[in-house]
Phi, psi and omega in degrees: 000137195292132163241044161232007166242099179275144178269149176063022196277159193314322202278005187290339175269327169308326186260010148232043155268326167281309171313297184320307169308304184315315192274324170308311208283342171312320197271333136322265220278350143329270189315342171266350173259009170307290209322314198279322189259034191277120185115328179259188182304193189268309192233066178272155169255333183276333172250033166324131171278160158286152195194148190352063108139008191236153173303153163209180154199174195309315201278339169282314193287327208283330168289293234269333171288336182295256193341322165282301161337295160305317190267009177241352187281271191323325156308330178266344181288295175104212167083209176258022168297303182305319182324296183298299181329326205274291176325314176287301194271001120346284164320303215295303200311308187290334181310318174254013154294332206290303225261310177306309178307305184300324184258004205285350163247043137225214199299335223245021198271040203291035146230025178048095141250173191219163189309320165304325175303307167277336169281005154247050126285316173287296173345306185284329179256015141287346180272320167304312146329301150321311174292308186302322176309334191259336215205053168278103174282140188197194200276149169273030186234322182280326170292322191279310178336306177273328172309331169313321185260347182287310185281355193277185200288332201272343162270330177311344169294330213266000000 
């Protein structure tokens, strides 16, 4: 057992009360911005819209609605779905801010993305990431073990 995921912490429903928000807004702003880029190519750069402040095209909103779905979907299931979901899509939202920074004044920038695009990009998948550390479910025998073994002397050694 992982003892940097505490099961069962008190703060668990807020952070997938902030994860959910995260995956809402995400999935707003897919659809309006589907809504807005409607007509246009699938990976246009030039003609991106502004959308709730981010750049967008057809083929970015059509992500951010799939990615908000899953991550507010798995939120309202709730359990160790969210766990995993969030940890993954944690990873993934910085992995592809990372990936989003390094390509964004070239050819290959095929969601328009723009600075503001990553940098609430990183933002979500630090609140989602985050969330994910927190909000591991388990048995009330897995919770007291570990707090158990988290206060005892032999771990304050390790």
């Amino acid at each position: 057992m992982a003892a940097h995921f505490p099961v069962n912490h008190h703060l668990r429903p807020l952070y997938r009360l902030l994860s959910a928000a995260s995956g809402l807004y995400m999935l707003v702003f897919g659809v309006a911005g589907f809504i807005a880029t409607s007509g246009s190519d699938f990976f246009t750069r030039d003609d991106a819209e502004w959308v709730l402040g981010l750049r967008t095209n057809p083929a970015f909103s059509l992500l951010s609605i799939v990615a908000g779905a899953v991550v507010l979907g798995a939120n309202i299931i709730g359990r160790n779905l969210a766990h995993t979901i969030n940890t993954v899509a944690g990873i993934v939202l910085i992995v592809v801010g990372m990936a989003s920074l390094a390509l964004m004044q070239t050819e290959a920038n095929v969601f328009a993305f723009s600075m503001v695009n990553v940098i609430v990009t990183f933002i979500l998948g630090f609140i989602i990431g985050t969330a994910s550390l927190y909000d591991r479910v388990g048995p009330r025998t897995a919770a007291t073990a570990e707090d158990t073994h988290r206060r005892s002397p032999a771990a304050a050694r390790s």
